[in-house]
Tab-separated table of C-alpha atoms in Angstrom:
chain	number	residue	atom	x	y	z
M	1	MET	CA	-22.057	165.172	-2.055
M	2	ARG	CA	-18.357	165.997	-2.441
M	3	ILE	CA	-16.586	167.459	0.597
M	4	VAL	CA	-13.107	168.976	0.470
M	5	ILE	CA	-11.017	169.506	3.600
M	6	PRO	CA	-7.866	171.596	2.961
M	7	ASP	CA	-4.841	172.325	5.153
M	8	ASP	CA	-4.712	169.192	7.290
M	9	TYR	CA	-1.001	169.809	7.932
M	10	GLN	CA	-0.658	167.114	10.571
M	11	ARG	CA	-2.603	164.364	8.760
M	12	VAL	CA	-4.866	163.937	11.785
M	13	VAL	CA	-8.385	164.764	10.561
M	14	GLN	CA	-9.043	161.290	9.185
M	15	GLN	CA	-7.830	159.767	12.470
M	16	LEU	CA	-10.408	161.622	14.575
M	17	ASP	CA	-13.333	159.675	16.007
M	18	CYS	CA	-15.727	162.255	14.602
M	19	PHE	CA	-14.544	161.608	11.024
M	20	SER	CA	-17.027	158.734	10.990
M	21	LEU	CA	-19.755	161.380	10.674
M	22	LEU	CA	-18.704	161.781	7.036
M	23	GLU	CA	-19.141	158.110	6.227
M	24	GLY	CA	-20.961	157.749	2.934
M	25	PHE	CA	-19.774	161.103	1.563
M	26	ASP	CA	-17.139	161.663	-1.119
M	27	VAL	CA	-14.370	163.263	0.951
M	28	CYS	CA	-11.043	164.647	-0.252
M	29	VAL	CA	-8.449	165.794	2.299
M	30	TYR	CA	-5.364	167.877	1.439
M	31	HIS	CA	-2.341	167.839	3.725
M	32	ASP	CA	-0.267	170.779	2.479
M	33	ALA	CA	-0.460	174.550	2.829
M	34	VAL	CA	-1.556	176.271	-0.388
M	35	SER	CA	-2.445	179.927	-0.897
M	36	ASP	CA	-2.280	180.142	-4.715
M	37	PRO	CA	-5.873	180.940	-5.835
M	38	ASP	CA	-5.443	178.978	-9.059
M	39	VAL	CA	-4.495	175.841	-7.142
M	40	LEU	CA	-7.330	176.348	-4.672
M	41	ALA	CA	-9.841	176.901	-7.477
M	42	GLU	CA	-8.730	173.654	-9.098
M	43	ARG	CA	-8.913	171.693	-5.852
M	44	PHE	CA	-12.303	173.109	-4.857
M	45	ALA	CA	-13.882	173.047	-8.333
M	46	ASP	CA	-16.042	169.964	-7.699
M	47	ALA	CA	-16.733	170.641	-4.025
M	48	ASP	CA	-20.277	170.915	-2.767
M	49	ALA	CA	-18.927	171.688	0.703
M	50	LEU	CA	-15.680	172.869	2.260
M	51	VAL	CA	-14.660	172.151	5.840
M	52	LEU	CA	-12.158	174.802	6.937
M	53	THR	CA	-9.665	174.441	9.774
M	54	ARG	CA	-10.018	177.719	11.620
M	55	GLU	CA	-8.412	180.508	9.535
M	56	ARG	CA	-5.876	178.534	7.515
M	57	THR	CA	-7.653	178.898	4.152
M	58	HIS	CA	-8.570	182.316	2.737
M	59	ILE	CA	-11.828	182.428	0.779
M	60	ASP	CA	-12.430	185.741	-0.980
M	61	ALA	CA	-14.933	186.913	-3.573
M	62	ALA	CA	-12.650	186.164	-6.524
M	63	LEU	CA	-12.166	182.554	-5.440
M	64	LEU	CA	-15.875	182.066	-4.730
M	65	ALA	CA	-16.692	183.258	-8.259
M	66	ARG	CA	-14.714	180.281	-9.581
M	67	LEU	CA	-16.604	177.732	-7.464
M	68	PRO	CA	-20.121	177.487	-8.976
M	69	LYS	CA	-20.869	174.120	-7.335
M	70	LEU	CA	-20.053	175.252	-3.797
M	71	LYS	CA	-23.106	175.320	-1.526
M	72	LEU	CA	-21.709	175.120	2.014
M	73	ILE	CA	-18.673	176.211	4.005
M	74	SER	CA	-18.581	174.443	7.355
M	75	GLN	CA	-16.242	176.412	9.581
M	76	THR	CA	-14.447	174.889	12.558
M	77	GLY	CA	-14.904	177.546	15.207
M	78	ARG	CA	-16.084	181.027	14.330
M	79	ALA	CA	-15.536	182.628	10.956
M	80	GLY	CA	-12.888	185.322	10.845
M	81	PRO	CA	-11.349	187.724	8.349
M	82	HIS	CA	-10.169	184.808	6.209
M	83	LEU	CA	-13.725	184.336	4.974
M	84	ASN	CA	-15.653	186.935	2.946
M	85	LEU	CA	-19.119	186.481	4.419
M	86	GLU	CA	-20.719	189.117	2.216
M	87	ALA	CA	-19.473	187.377	-0.931
M	88	CYS	CA	-20.798	184.072	0.425
M	89	ARG	CA	-24.233	185.614	0.934
M	90	GLU	CA	-24.221	187.098	-2.557
M	91	ARG	CA	-23.411	183.750	-4.131
M	92	GLY	CA	-25.832	181.777	-1.958
M	93	VAL	CA	-23.096	179.858	-0.136
M	94	ILE	CA	-24.218	178.939	3.369
M	95	VAL	CA	-21.631	179.382	6.132
M	96	ALA	CA	-22.061	177.155	9.184
M	97	GLU	CA	-20.002	178.284	12.157
M	98	GLY	CA	-18.906	176.348	15.228
M	99	THR	CA	-18.503	177.375	18.843
M	100	GLY	CA	-15.038	176.271	19.920
M	101	SER	CA	-13.597	176.061	23.412
M	102	PRO	CA	-11.256	178.269	25.485
M	103	ILE	CA	-9.665	175.407	27.416
M	104	ALA	CA	-6.798	174.282	25.170
M	105	ALA	CA	-5.841	177.841	24.216
M	106	ALA	CA	-5.776	178.952	27.863
M	107	GLU	CA	-3.684	175.954	28.899
M	108	LEU	CA	-1.201	176.549	26.077
M	109	THR	CA	-0.932	180.213	27.066
M	110	TRP	CA	-0.166	179.275	30.644
M	111	ALA	CA	2.404	176.696	29.522
M	112	LEU	CA	4.166	179.398	27.501
M	113	ILE	CA	4.121	181.770	30.466
M	114	LEU	CA	5.681	179.168	32.766
M	115	ASN	CA	8.187	178.036	30.162
M	116	ALA	CA	9.310	181.554	29.263
M	117	ARG	CA	9.461	182.837	32.845
M	118	ARG	CA	11.502	179.870	34.078
M	119	GLN	CA	13.500	179.785	30.814
M	120	LEU	CA	12.939	176.061	30.478
M	121	ARG	CA	13.903	175.818	26.813
M	122	GLU	CA	17.397	177.182	27.480
M	123	ALA	CA	17.836	175.014	30.570
M	124	MET	CA	16.704	171.861	28.778
M	125	ASN	CA	18.844	172.585	25.721
M	126	GLY	CA	21.807	173.019	28.039
M	127	LEU	CA	21.115	169.745	29.817
M	128	TYR	CA	20.822	167.785	26.572
M	129	ALA	CA	24.073	169.400	25.397
M	130	GLY	CA	25.887	168.153	28.497
M	131	HIS	CA	25.613	171.247	30.722
M	132	TRP	CA	24.018	171.594	34.159
M	133	GLN	CA	21.972	174.617	35.313
M	134	VAL	CA	22.924	177.165	32.685
M	135	ASN	CA	20.523	179.991	33.590
M	136	LEU	CA	18.257	181.527	36.221
M	137	GLY	CA	14.525	181.987	35.634
M	138	GLN	CA	11.785	183.815	37.557
M	139	ARG	CA	8.810	182.649	39.591
M	140	LEU	CA	5.270	183.919	38.934
M	141	TYR	CA	4.335	184.390	42.586
M	142	GLY	CA	3.798	188.068	43.368
M	143	GLN	CA	4.077	189.225	39.764
M	144	THR	CA	1.355	191.092	37.869
M	145	LEU	CA	-0.438	189.337	35.007
M	146	GLY	CA	-1.884	191.829	32.544
M	147	ILE	CA	-4.761	190.464	30.469
M	148	TRP	CA	-5.993	192.450	27.460
M	149	GLY	CA	-9.376	190.969	26.642
M	150	TYR	CA	-11.458	189.478	29.453
M	151	GLY	CA	-13.413	186.907	27.467
M	152	LYS	CA	-13.557	183.158	28.050
M	153	ILE	CA	-9.806	182.672	27.686
M	154	GLY	CA	-8.916	185.772	29.672
M	155	GLN	CA	-11.249	184.761	32.498
M	156	ARG	CA	-9.697	181.311	32.688
M	157	LEU	CA	-6.191	182.786	32.770
M	158	ALA	CA	-7.199	185.099	35.597
M	159	ARG	CA	-8.224	182.053	37.632
M	160	TYR	CA	-4.905	180.348	36.856
M	161	ALA	CA	-3.060	183.484	37.983
M	162	ARG	CA	-5.017	183.632	41.222
M	163	ALA	CA	-3.970	180.038	41.962
M	164	PHE	CA	-0.346	181.125	41.483
M	165	ASP	CA	-0.780	184.120	43.828
M	166	MET	CA	-0.366	186.671	41.067
M	167	ARG	CA	-1.972	190.076	40.841
M	168	VAL	CA	-4.374	190.258	37.880
M	169	LEU	CA	-4.729	193.512	35.932
M	170	VAL	CA	-7.252	193.701	33.080
M	171	TRP	CA	-7.519	196.054	30.111
M	172	GLY	CA	-10.064	196.094	27.309
M	173	SER	CA	-13.537	197.429	26.728
M	174	GLU	CA	-15.469	199.073	29.550
M	175	ALA	CA	-17.591	195.921	29.784
M	176	SER	CA	-14.469	193.760	30.124
M	177	ARG	CA	-13.010	195.950	32.844
M	178	GLN	CA	-16.250	196.010	34.813
M	179	ALA	CA	-16.604	192.222	34.509
M	180	ALA	CA	-13.079	191.786	35.853
M	181	ILE	CA	-13.811	194.051	38.815
M	182	ALA	CA	-17.010	192.092	39.517
M	183	ASP	CA	-14.917	188.905	39.608
M	184	GLY	CA	-12.567	190.406	42.170
M	185	TYR	CA	-9.699	191.488	39.896
M	186	GLU	CA	-8.278	194.910	39.053
M	187	ALA	CA	-8.937	196.974	35.948
M	188	ALA	CA	-6.110	199.202	34.769
M	189	SER	CA	-6.832	202.902	35.175
M	190	THR	CA	-5.346	203.679	31.768
M	191	ARG	CA	-3.862	201.862	28.798
M	192	GLU	CA	-0.473	203.359	29.672
M	193	ALA	CA	-0.665	202.039	33.233
M	194	PHE	CA	-1.600	198.598	31.941
M	195	PHE	CA	1.579	198.287	29.869
M	196	GLU	CA	3.751	199.890	32.538
M	197	GLN	CA	2.620	197.678	35.433
M	198	ALA	CA	2.372	194.210	33.868
M	199	ASP	CA	5.205	191.760	34.509
M	200	VAL	CA	3.523	189.303	32.139
M	201	LEU	CA	1.144	190.727	29.522
M	202	THR	CA	-1.043	188.433	27.437
M	203	LEU	CA	-3.324	189.326	24.505
M	204	HIS	CA	-6.770	187.761	24.038
M	205	LEU	CA	-8.653	189.739	21.409
M	206	ARG	CA	-10.433	188.781	18.220
M	207	LEU	CA	-8.885	190.182	15.050
M	208	LEU	CA	-11.236	192.921	13.853
M	209	PRO	CA	-10.638	196.225	12.050
M	210	ALA	CA	-10.659	197.928	15.452
M	211	THR	CA	-8.060	195.548	16.955
M	212	ARG	CA	-5.694	195.116	14.006
M	213	HIS	CA	-2.279	196.559	15.000
M	214	CYS	CA	-3.791	197.820	18.263
M	215	VAL	CA	-0.537	197.145	20.140
M	216	SER	CA	1.828	199.889	19.046
M	217	ALA	CA	5.550	200.483	19.399
M	218	ALA	CA	4.720	203.157	21.980
M	219	ASP	CA	2.785	200.594	24.038
M	220	LEU	CA	5.680	198.145	24.011
M	221	SER	CA	8.170	200.850	24.962
M	222	ARG	CA	6.273	201.331	28.237
M	223	MET	CA	6.805	197.736	29.368
M	224	LYS	CA	9.365	196.780	32.010
M	225	PRO	CA	12.821	195.667	30.853
M	226	ASP	CA	12.197	192.201	32.307
M	227	ALA	CA	8.519	191.936	31.294
M	228	LEU	CA	7.138	189.119	29.146
M	229	LEU	CA	4.692	189.687	26.266
M	230	VAL	CA	2.588	186.646	25.296
M	231	ASN	CA	0.513	186.416	22.123
M	232	THR	CA	-1.530	183.273	21.486
M	233	SER	CA	-4.376	185.193	19.866
M	234	ARG	CA	-3.510	186.837	16.517
M	235	ALA	CA	-0.170	188.095	15.230
M	236	GLU	CA	-1.828	191.057	13.538
M	237	LEU	CA	-2.821	192.547	16.890
M	238	ILE	CA	0.735	193.904	17.075
M	239	ALA	CA	1.942	196.589	14.667
M	240	PRO	CA	4.221	195.123	11.951
M	241	GLY	CA	7.840	194.947	13.064
M	242	ALA	CA	7.097	196.562	16.418
M	243	LEU	CA	7.832	193.531	18.587
M	244	LEU	CA	11.252	192.703	17.153
M	245	ASP	CA	12.263	196.344	17.352
M	246	ALA	CA	10.998	196.643	20.936
M	247	LEU	CA	12.878	193.537	22.066
M	248	ASP	CA	16.069	194.828	20.484
M	249	ARG	CA	15.547	198.105	22.366
M	250	GLY	CA	15.116	196.201	25.643
M	251	ARG	CA	11.407	196.668	26.425
M	252	PRO	CA	9.902	194.149	26.940
M	253	GLY	CA	12.617	191.681	27.876
M	254	GLN	CA	10.919	188.548	26.526
M	255	ALA	CA	8.139	187.385	24.230
M	256	ALA	CA	6.302	184.105	23.764
M	257	LEU	CA	4.396	183.619	20.514
M	258	ASP	CA	2.027	180.995	19.182
M	259	VAL	CA	0.745	183.012	16.202
M	260	PHE	CA	2.433	184.533	13.157
M	261	GLU	CA	1.456	186.772	10.266
M	262	GLN	CA	2.285	184.056	7.731
M	263	GLU	CA	1.598	180.433	8.639
M	264	PRO	CA	2.962	177.850	8.536
M	265	ILE	CA	6.543	178.962	9.100
M	266	LEU	CA	8.878	176.438	7.499
M	267	GLN	CA	12.104	178.474	7.542
M	268	ALA	CA	14.377	177.707	10.489
M	269	ASP	CA	16.123	181.054	10.029
M	270	HIS	CA	12.940	183.121	10.433
M	271	PRO	CA	13.807	186.213	12.556
M	272	LEU	CA	11.201	185.381	15.200
M	273	LEU	CA	12.514	181.832	15.555
M	274	THR	CA	16.139	182.880	15.834
M	275	HIS	CA	15.687	185.746	18.300
M	276	PRO	CA	17.288	184.753	21.644
M	277	ARG	CA	14.489	186.232	23.759
M	278	ILE	CA	11.456	184.881	21.901
M	279	LEU	CA	9.873	181.518	22.675
M	280	CYS	CA	7.824	180.224	19.724
M	281	THR	CA	5.308	177.431	19.272
M	282	PRO	CA	3.626	176.508	15.942
M	283	HIS	CA	0.070	177.792	16.577
M	284	LEU	CA	-0.841	175.028	19.014
M	285	GLY	CA	-3.487	176.943	20.961
M	286	TYR	CA	-6.436	174.946	19.627
M	287	VAL	CA	-4.399	172.047	18.200
M	288	GLU	CA	-5.240	169.408	20.786
M	289	LYS	CA	-7.110	166.085	20.652
M	290	HIS	CA	-10.258	167.064	22.549
M	291	SER	CA	-10.468	170.434	20.837
M	292	TYR	CA	-10.174	168.852	17.402
M	293	GLU	CA	-12.891	166.344	18.206
M	294	ALA	CA	-15.154	169.202	19.300
M	295	TYR	CA	-14.297	171.568	16.435
M	296	PHE	CA	-14.458	169.023	13.624
M	297	GLY	CA	-17.303	167.054	15.195
M	298	GLU	CA	-19.478	170.158	15.075
M	299	ALA	CA	-18.328	171.021	11.547
M	300	PHE	CA	-19.009	167.502	10.259
M	301	ALA	CA	-22.401	167.415	11.971
M	302	ASN	CA	-23.274	170.661	10.192
M	303	VAL	CA	-22.376	169.038	6.869
M	304	ARG	CA	-24.602	166.040	7.586
M	305	GLU	CA	-27.489	168.252	8.636
M	306	PHE	CA	-27.121	170.312	5.438
M	307	ALA	CA	-27.016	167.193	3.272
M	308	GLN	CA	-30.147	165.787	4.884
M	309	GLY	CA	-32.008	168.900	3.995
């Protein structure tokens, strides 16, 4: 059985403990980022199974039609819009999903919040350049954390905020708002109030047709001039161009991003990377040792189970 693993940018998959689950299989791992369908078709032509790293590789109907040997796609975490499930069903390709974990993503989100609010990057850059105390950040105590999406990550962030003596304000579906109230937090009375009251606003929604571009320019214009917008979920939740324009207009005052519309970003002069009030990390939310062991361990176990019949 031939297994192909694309998009291992960091060259870490073969170093994981769980990689031993694929012992005895013919495994090919690619370490670059490729989107050209002709290149992908060539690389996947002999694959019986693909193991996908989250949403890095796009598999559509046209590509599937060029992969007659493919029988299984083992997805790390849950399948998203990168994978055409209907086309998989039509071609008899089984898709095995994983479960994932909220822990690493929640911790990364909180690290971004602390870093951005205290302006640590600027202070550290100043120190390493020979300057001492070049700026003045803000504490989190007493500020309002707005959470859009009260799922596993949002719930964990609410607990972090409570430990920091922050007010927690939740927006989302009626079920999300009621769950937040049951846990002792506040639900925003309206969407407008949610954006107006949050000092730090963080997005935790799955990318679906209903959530794509759900954060509009009008929403951002309601935020405080010193507010921080954090997105570690999906870049496409925000309307195209709206964030850069809003920052240039002064509302919100800061942003911290872990996700981008095109990944990976390899251009140092990218407008999001060069903006003075945006803190960026290279999609590290789930990129952590224990998370990788869990994600890939489950995906590799699904491959073994499939192979054994």
